[in-house]
CSV table of C-alpha atoms and ligand atoms in Angstrom, one decimal:
chain,number,residue,atom,x,y,z
A,1,UNK,CA,42.6,67.2,-34.1
A,2,UNK,CA,44.6,66.9,-37.3
A,3,UNK,CA,43.0,64.7,-40.1
A,4,UNK,CA,45.7,63.2,-42.3
A,5,UNK,CA,44.8,61.9,-45.8
A,6,UNK,CA,46.9,59.4,-47.5
A,7,UNK,CA,47.0,58.5,-51.2
A,8,UNK,CA,49.1,56.4,-53.5
A,9,UNK,CA,49.3,57.6,-57.1
A,10,UNK,CA,51.1,56.6,-60.4
A,11,UNK,CA,52.5,53.1,-61.0
A,12,UNK,CA,52.3,50.8,-58.1
A,13,UNK,CA,55.3,49.3,-56.4
A,14,UNK,CA,56.0,46.7,-53.6
A,15,UNK,CA,55.9,48.4,-50.2
A,16,UNK,CA,53.0,50.8,-50.7
A,17,UNK,CA,50.9,49.0,-48.2
A,18,UNK,CA,53.7,49.1,-45.7
A,19,UNK,CA,53.6,52.9,-45.9
A,20,UNK,CA,49.8,53.0,-45.6
A,21,UNK,CA,50.0,50.8,-42.6
A,22,UNK,CA,52.8,52.8,-41.0
A,23,UNK,CA,51.1,56.2,-41.5
A,24,UNK,CA,47.8,54.9,-40.1
A,25,UNK,CA,49.4,53.2,-37.0
A,26,UNK,CA,51.6,56.2,-36.3
A,27,UNK,CA,48.9,58.8,-36.7
A,28,UNK,CA,46.3,56.9,-34.7
A,29,UNK,CA,48.5,55.4,-32.0
A,30,UNK,CA,51.4,57.9,-31.8
A,31,UNK,CA,49.5,61.2,-32.4
A,32,UNK,CA,45.9,60.4,-31.5
A,33,UNK,CA,44.8,61.9,-34.8
A,34,UNK,CA,42.7,60.4,-37.6
A,35,UNK,CA,43.6,59.1,-41.0
A,36,UNK,CA,41.5,58.9,-44.2
A,37,UNK,CA,42.5,56.8,-47.1
A,38,UNK,CA,42.0,58.6,-50.5
A,39,UNK,CA,41.0,56.0,-53.2
A,40,UNK,CA,42.8,55.7,-56.6
A,41,UNK,CA,45.3,58.4,-56.2
A,42,UNK,CA,44.5,62.0,-57.2
A,43,UNK,CA,41.3,60.7,-58.7
A,44,UNK,CA,39.8,60.1,-55.2
A,45,UNK,CA,40.8,63.5,-54.1
A,46,UNK,CA,39.2,65.1,-57.1
A,47,UNK,CA,35.9,63.0,-56.9
A,48,UNK,CA,35.5,62.8,-53.1
A,49,UNK,CA,36.2,59.0,-52.8
A,50,UNK,CA,37.7,58.6,-49.4
A,51,UNK,CA,37.3,56.2,-46.5
A,52,UNK,CA,38.3,56.3,-42.8
A,53,UNK,CA,41.4,54.2,-42.1
A,54,UNK,CA,41.8,52.8,-38.6
A,55,UNK,CA,44.6,50.7,-37.3
A,56,UNK,CA,42.5,47.5,-37.6
A,57,UNK,CA,41.8,48.3,-41.3
A,58,UNK,CA,45.5,48.0,-42.1
A,59,UNK,CA,46.3,44.8,-40.2
A,60,UNK,CA,47.8,42.0,-42.4
A,61,UNK,CA,48.8,44.2,-45.4
A,62,UNK,CA,52.5,44.7,-44.6
A,63,UNK,CA,53.7,42.0,-46.9
A,64,UNK,CA,51.0,42.4,-49.6
A,65,UNK,CA,52.0,43.8,-53.0
A,66,UNK,CA,50.1,46.6,-54.8
A,67,UNK,CA,48.1,49.2,-52.8
A,68,UNK,CA,44.9,48.6,-50.8
A,69,UNK,CA,43.9,52.2,-51.6
A,70,UNK,CA,44.2,51.7,-55.4
A,71,UNK,CA,46.1,54.0,-57.8
A,72,UNK,CA,45.6,55.8,-61.1
A,73,UNK,CA,47.2,58.1,-63.6
A,74,UNK,CA,44.6,60.8,-63.0
A,75,UNK,CA,46.2,64.2,-62.4
A,76,UNK,CA,44.5,67.4,-61.1
A,77,UNK,CA,46.5,69.5,-63.6
A,78,UNK,CA,45.8,67.3,-66.6
A,79,UNK,CA,42.3,66.2,-65.8
A,80,UNK,CA,41.1,69.1,-63.6
A,81,UNK,CA,42.0,72.7,-62.7
A,82,UNK,CA,44.7,72.0,-60.1
A,83,UNK,CA,44.0,72.9,-56.5
A,84,UNK,CA,40.4,74.0,-57.2
A,85,UNK,CA,39.6,70.4,-58.3
A,86,UNK,CA,40.7,68.9,-54.9
A,87,UNK,CA,39.6,71.7,-52.6
A,88,UNK,CA,36.0,70.4,-52.3
A,89,UNK,CA,37.1,66.9,-51.0
A,90,UNK,CA,39.6,68.5,-48.5
A,91,UNK,CA,36.8,70.7,-47.0
A,92,UNK,CA,34.1,68.1,-47.0
A,93,UNK,CA,36.2,65.6,-45.0
A,94,UNK,CA,38.2,68.2,-43.0
A,95,UNK,CA,41.5,66.9,-44.3
A,96,UNK,CA,44.3,69.1,-42.9
A,97,UNK,CA,47.4,67.5,-44.7
A,98,UNK,CA,47.9,64.8,-47.3
A,99,UNK,CA,50.7,62.2,-47.3
A,100,UNK,CA,51.3,61.6,-51.0
A,101,UNK,CA,53.1,58.4,-51.9
A,102,UNK,CA,54.3,58.5,-55.5
A,103,UNK,CA,57.0,58.7,-58.1
A,104,UNK,CA,58.5,61.8,-59.5
A,105,UNK,CA,55.4,62.7,-61.7
A,106,UNK,CA,53.1,62.4,-58.7
A,107,UNK,CA,55.5,64.3,-56.4
A,108,UNK,CA,55.8,67.1,-58.9
A,109,UNK,CA,52.0,67.4,-59.0
A,110,UNK,CA,52.1,67.4,-55.1
A,111,UNK,CA,54.7,70.2,-55.2
A,112,UNK,CA,52.5,72.3,-57.5
A,113,UNK,CA,49.5,71.7,-55.2
A,114,UNK,CA,51.6,72.7,-52.2
A,115,UNK,CA,52.4,76.0,-53.9
A,116,UNK,CA,48.7,76.6,-54.3
A,117,UNK,CA,48.2,75.9,-50.6
A,118,UNK,CA,47.8,72.2,-50.1
A,119,UNK,CA,49.7,71.0,-47.0
A,120,UNK,CA,51.6,67.9,-48.4
A,121,UNK,CA,54.2,65.5,-47.2
A,122,UNK,CA,55.7,63.3,-49.9
A,123,UNK,CA,57.0,59.7,-49.8
A,124,UNK,CA,59.1,58.7,-52.8
A,125,UNK,CA,58.3,55.3,-54.3
A,126,UNK,CA,59.5,53.6,-57.4
A,127,UNK,CA,61.2,50.4,-58.5
A,128,UNK,CA,63.4,52.6,-60.8
A,129,UNK,CA,65.3,54.1,-57.8
A,130,UNK,CA,65.8,57.3,-59.7
A,131,UNK,CA,64.0,59.9,-57.5
A,132,UNK,CA,66.3,62.8,-56.7
A,133,UNK,CA,67.0,63.6,-53.0
A,134,UNK,CA,66.8,60.1,-51.6
A,135,UNK,CA,69.6,57.5,-51.6
A,136,UNK,CA,67.1,54.7,-52.2
A,137,UNK,CA,63.5,54.2,-53.0
A,138,UNK,CA,61.5,51.3,-51.6
A,139,UNK,CA,60.4,48.8,-54.3
A,140,UNK,CA,63.8,48.8,-55.9
A,141,UNK,CA,65.2,46.0,-53.7
A,142,UNK,CA,62.2,43.8,-54.6
A,143,UNK,CA,62.5,44.5,-58.3
A,144,UNK,CA,66.2,43.7,-58.2
A,145,UNK,CA,65.4,40.4,-56.4
A,146,UNK,CA,62.8,39.4,-58.9
A,147,UNK,CA,65.2,40.2,-61.8
A,148,UNK,CA,68.1,38.3,-60.1
A,149,UNK,CA,65.9,35.2,-59.6
A,150,UNK,CA,64.9,35.4,-63.3
A,151,UNK,CA,68.6,35.7,-64.4
A,152,UNK,CA,69.5,32.7,-62.3
A,153,UNK,CA,66.9,30.7,-64.0
A,154,UNK,CA,67.7,32.0,-67.5
A,155,UNK,CA,71.4,30.9,-66.9
A,156,UNK,CA,70.5,27.2,-66.6
A,157,UNK,CA,68.2,27.1,-69.6
A,158,UNK,CA,70.7,29.2,-71.7
A,159,UNK,CA,73.6,26.9,-70.8
A,160,UNK,CA,71.6,23.7,-71.6
A,161,UNK,CA,70.9,25.0,-75.1
A,162,UNK,CA,74.1,26.9,-75.8
A,163,UNK,CA,72.3,30.2,-76.2
A,164,UNK,CA,72.5,33.8,-75.6
A,165,UNK,CA,69.6,35.3,-73.6
A,166,UNK,CA,68.9,39.0,-73.6
A,167,UNK,CA,66.9,40.0,-70.5
A,168,UNK,CA,65.1,43.3,-70.4
A,169,UNK,CA,64.4,45.0,-67.1
A,170,UNK,CA,62.5,48.1,-66.2
A,171,UNK,CA,64.0,51.4,-64.9
A,172,UNK,CA,62.7,54.0,-67.4
A,173,UNK,CA,65.6,56.5,-68.3
A,174,UNK,CA,68.0,55.0,-65.6
A,175,UNK,CA,69.9,51.8,-65.3
A,176,UNK,CA,69.7,51.0,-61.5
A,177,UNK,CA,67.7,47.7,-61.8
A,178,UNK,CA,69.9,46.6,-64.7
A,179,UNK,CA,73.1,47.4,-63.0
A,180,UNK,CA,72.2,45.8,-59.6
A,181,UNK,CA,70.4,42.7,-61.0
A,182,UNK,CA,73.2,42.3,-63.5
A,183,UNK,CA,75.8,42.3,-60.8
A,184,UNK,CA,73.7,40.0,-58.5
A,185,UNK,CA,73.0,37.6,-61.4
A,186,UNK,CA,76.6,37.7,-62.8
A,187,UNK,CA,75.6,39.1,-66.2
A,188,UNK,CA,78.1,38.9,-69.0
A,189,UNK,CA,77.1,42.4,-70.4
A,190,UNK,CA,74.8,45.1,-69.1
A,191,UNK,CA,73.5,48.0,-71.2
A,192,UNK,CA,72.2,51.0,-69.4
A,193,UNK,CA,71.0,54.4,-70.6
A,194,UNK,CA,73.8,56.3,-68.6
A,195,UNK,CA,76.6,54.6,-70.5
A,196,UNK,CA,76.9,54.6,-74.4
A,197,UNK,CA,77.1,51.0,-75.7
A,198,UNK,CA,78.8,49.4,-78.7
A,199,UNK,CA,77.2,46.1,-79.9
A,200,UNK,CA,80.4,45.1,-81.7
A,201,UNK,CA,82.1,45.0,-78.3
A,202,UNK,CA,79.3,43.0,-76.8
A,203,UNK,CA,79.4,40.6,-79.7
A,204,UNK,CA,83.1,40.1,-79.2
A,205,UNK,CA,82.5,39.3,-75.5
A,206,UNK,CA,80.0,36.6,-76.6
A,207,UNK,CA,82.4,35.2,-79.2
A,208,UNK,CA,85.3,35.1,-76.8
A,209,UNK,CA,83.1,33.1,-74.3
A,210,UNK,CA,82.2,30.6,-77.0
A,211,UNK,CA,85.9,30.2,-77.9
A,212,UNK,CA,86.6,29.4,-74.3
A,213,UNK,CA,83.9,26.8,-74.3
A,214,UNK,CA,81.4,28.7,-72.1
A,215,UNK,CA,78.0,27.6,-73.4
A,216,UNK,CA,75.8,30.5,-72.6
A,217,UNK,CA,75.8,34.3,-72.2
A,218,UNK,CA,73.4,36.6,-70.4
A,219,UNK,CA,73.0,40.2,-71.6
A,220,UNK,CA,70.9,42.5,-69.3
A,221,UNK,CA,69.4,45.4,-71.0
A,222,UNK,CA,67.7,48.4,-69.4
A,223,UNK,CA,64.4,49.3,-71.1
A,224,UNK,CA,65.4,52.9,-71.6
A,225,UNK,CA,68.6,52.5,-73.7
A,226,UNK,CA,68.5,54.0,-77.1
A,227,UNK,CA,67.6,51.3,-79.7
A,228,UNK,CA,70.6,50.1,-81.8
A,229,UNK,CA,71.0,51.9,-85.1
A,230,UNK,CA,68.8,50.4,-87.9
A,231,UNK,CA,66.1,49.2,-85.4
A,232,UNK,CA,62.5,49.4,-86.5
A,233,UNK,CA,61.2,52.9,-85.8
A,234,UNK,CA,58.7,53.1,-83.0
A,235,UNK,CA,56.6,56.0,-81.8
A,236,UNK,CA,55.9,55.4,-78.2
A,237,UNK,CA,52.8,56.6,-76.4
A,238,UNK,CA,53.3,58.9,-73.4
A,239,UNK,CA,51.4,58.7,-70.0
A,240,UNK,CA,49.8,61.8,-68.4
A,241,UNK,CA,53.1,62.8,-66.8
A,242,UNK,CA,54.7,62.9,-70.3
A,243,UNK,CA,56.8,59.8,-69.7
A,244,UNK,CA,57.3,57.5,-72.7
A,245,UNK,CA,55.9,54.0,-72.4
A,246,UNK,CA,59.0,51.8,-72.8
A,247,UNK,CA,59.5,48.1,-73.4
A,248,UNK,CA,60.8,45.8,-76.2
A,249,UNK,CA,64.3,47.3,-77.0
A,250,UNK,CA,65.7,43.9,-76.0
A,251,UNK,CA,64.3,42.4,-79.3
A,252,UNK,CA,66.3,44.8,-81.3
A,253,UNK,CA,69.5,44.2,-79.3
A,254,UNK,CA,69.0,40.4,-79.7
A,255,UNK,CA,68.5,40.7,-83.4
A,256,UNK,CA,71.6,42.8,-83.8
A,257,UNK,CA,73.7,40.4,-81.7
A,258,UNK,CA,72.4,37.3,-83.5
A,259,UNK,CA,73.3,39.0,-86.8
A,260,UNK,CA,76.8,39.8,-85.7
A,261,UNK,CA,77.6,36.4,-84.0
A,262,UNK,CA,75.3,33.9,-85.6
A,263,UNK,CA,74.6,32.6,-82.0
A,264,UNK,CA,71.1,31.5,-81.2
A,265,UNK,CA,69.6,34.2,-79.1
A,266,UNK,CA,66.4,34.5,-77.0
A,267,UNK,CA,64.7,37.4,-75.3
A,268,UNK,CA,62.9,37.7,-72.0
A,269,UNK,CA,61.2,41.0,-71.1
A,270,UNK,CA,60.4,40.9,-67.4
A,271,UNK,CA,58.0,43.8,-67.4
A,272,UNK,CA,55.4,44.2,-64.6
A,273,UNK,CA,56.6,41.0,-62.8
A,274,UNK,CA,59.2,43.3,-61.3
A,275,UNK,CA,56.5,45.5,-59.7
A,276,UNK,CA,54.0,42.9,-58.5
A,277,UNK,CA,54.0,40.7,-55.4
A,278,UNK,CA,55.3,40.8,-52.0
A,279,UNK,CA,58.1,43.3,-51.0
A,280,UNK,CA,61.4,42.0,-49.7
A,281,UNK,CA,62.1,42.4,-46.0
A,282,UNK,CA,64.4,45.3,-46.8
A,283,UNK,CA,61.6,47.1,-48.7
A,284,UNK,CA,59.1,46.4,-45.9
A,285,UNK,CA,61.5,48.0,-43.4
A,286,UNK,CA,62.4,51.0,-45.6
A,287,UNK,CA,58.7,51.7,-46.5
A,288,UNK,CA,57.7,51.4,-42.8
A,289,UNK,CA,60.4,53.8,-41.7
A,290,UNK,CA,59.4,56.3,-44.4
A,291,UNK,CA,55.7,56.0,-43.5
A,292,UNK,CA,56.4,56.6,-39.8
A,293,UNK,CA,58.6,59.6,-40.5
A,294,UNK,CA,56.0,61.0,-43.0
A,295,UNK,CA,53.3,60.7,-40.3
A,296,UNK,CA,55.5,62.6,-37.8
A,297,UNK,CA,56.1,65.4,-40.3
A,298,UNK,CA,52.4,65.6,-41.1
A,299,UNK,CA,51.4,65.7,-37.4
A,300,UNK,CA,54.0,68.4,-36.8
A,301,UNK,CA,52.9,70.5,-39.7
A,302,UNK,CA,56.2,70.2,-41.5
A,303,UNK,CA,54.8,70.2,-44.9
A,304,UNK,CA,56.1,70.8,-48.5
A,305,UNK,CA,58.6,68.2,-47.5
A,306,UNK,CA,59.5,64.7,-48.7
A,307,UNK,CA,60.9,61.9,-46.7
A,308,UNK,CA,64.3,60.5,-47.9
A,309,UNK,CA,66.9,58.0,-47.0
A,310,UNK,CA,70.3,59.6,-46.5
A,311,UNK,CA,73.0,57.1,-45.5
A,312,UNK,CA,71.2,55.1,-42.9
A,313,UNK,CA,68.9,57.9,-41.7
A,314,UNK,CA,65.4,58.9,-42.7
A,315,UNK,CA,65.3,62.7,-43.1
A,316,UNK,CA,63.0,65.4,-44.5
A,317,UNK,CA,64.1,67.2,-47.7
A,318,UNK,CA,62.2,70.0,-49.5
A,319,UNK,CA,59.6,68.7,-51.9
A,320,UNK,CA,61.0,70.8,-54.7
A,321,UNK,CA,64.1,68.4,-54.8
A,322,UNK,CA,61.9,66.3,-57.1
A,323,UNK,CA,62.5,68.9,-59.9
A,324,UNK,CA,66.1,67.8,-60.1
A,325,UNK,CA,67.0,65.4,-62.9
A,326,UNK,CA,66.4,61.7,-62.2
A,327,UNK,CA,69.3,60.1,-60.2
A,328,UNK,CA,71.9,58.5,-62.5
A,329,UNK,CA,73.7,55.3,-61.8
A,330,UNK,CA,77.2,56.5,-60.8
A,331,UNK,CA,79.9,55.3,-63.1
A,332,UNK,CA,81.9,53.5,-60.4
A,333,UNK,CA,78.8,51.3,-59.7
A,334,UNK,CA,78.6,50.3,-63.5
A,335,UNK,CA,82.4,49.8,-63.4
A,336,UNK,CA,82.0,47.1,-60.8
A,337,UNK,CA,79.6,45.2,-63.1
A,338,UNK,CA,81.9,45.7,-66.1
A,339,UNK,CA,84.7,43.9,-64.3
A,340,UNK,CA,82.8,40.7,-65.0
A,341,UNK,CA,82.0,41.2,-68.7
A,342,UNK,CA,84.2,38.4,-69.8
B,401,F6P,O1,58.3,53.9,-63.1
B,401,F6P,C1,58.1,52.5,-62.8
B,401,F6P,C2,57.8,51.7,-64.1
B,401,F6P,O2,57.6,50.4,-63.7
B,401,F6P,C3,59.0,51.9,-65.1
B,401,F6P,O3,60.1,51.1,-64.8
B,401,F6P,C4,58.2,51.5,-66.4
B,401,F6P,O4,58.8,52.0,-67.5
B,401,F6P,C5,56.9,52.1,-66.1
B,401,F6P,O5,56.7,52.2,-64.8
B,401,F6P,C6,55.7,51.3,-66.7
B,401,F6P,O6,54.6,51.9,-66.5
B,401,F6P,P1,53.1,51.3,-66.8
B,401,F6P,O7,52.7,50.5,-65.6
B,401,F6P,O8,52.2,52.5,-66.9
B,401,F6P,O9,53.2,50.4,-68.0
């Protein structure tokens, strides 16, 4: 009988529990095999912390944020010696294949382990929606909903006070959350890493709105845009996957806009609010479909693969697709948002 391990690694994201539930139910009920949950991501695989997962263990978690298995930034290639540091746990618990739910850093580690012999099926997750090979990642819809709700609220307070509000959203080096939440919230300007920006043009939009008697403006800023010229220099720490820890560029954008316009400006950095809490119905369904498909691939021995959404279908793509560059927001999508920068 095949024993399937499942782990969640890297930053958390709404929908992880839906995947864990789906893998467990499909493996136990659909394939009559066993699942073991690996705790705290790669750390559990390196230190032998695993527990059996039965269908009854995963009841009631579909709508819960976070991950019941825990997660960490521990990595077998940074904190251990690769495959050798996980082999002991695999052998001790008879784990035949591991379903790895993670972002691009985690999936790249999974790809390296697969090259060394670990049978792996990847499930892409991130609120940033930038993993290559899949049209969408679960977690993104929830993050966009949280950011949109925030923008709706900021509009009413900005209007009451005749202010500009600069809202910073996550997304790392890509502007998916900014573009989608900006469209959904009716932003008056959106700055994303994929499109060079000019703060003089943004300032002119804000002035023009004031001239027309519109008492507020909302500027959505993706955390990964380059800081405006003349901003305070920052050296940012990096995580174990080499990613910069971002956050705070909205303060520089707000200062530069206030200086140009003289309008009273406030900043809201949404941060981890976008990652916590219950997944939307859309993310629950997407995560469940991906989990079921990953379980089927694992049971069939179709490893070194990653599940992906293509159009409306869940498919398997080679795990090495994760080495492609992070998916950019296509310009036509940004162009839709730009229509309303007035
Ligand atoms: O990749 C998801 C993400 O939430 C990014 O949008 C953000 O830059 C980063 O993770 C934050 O990571 P951490 O939880 O380590 O602060």
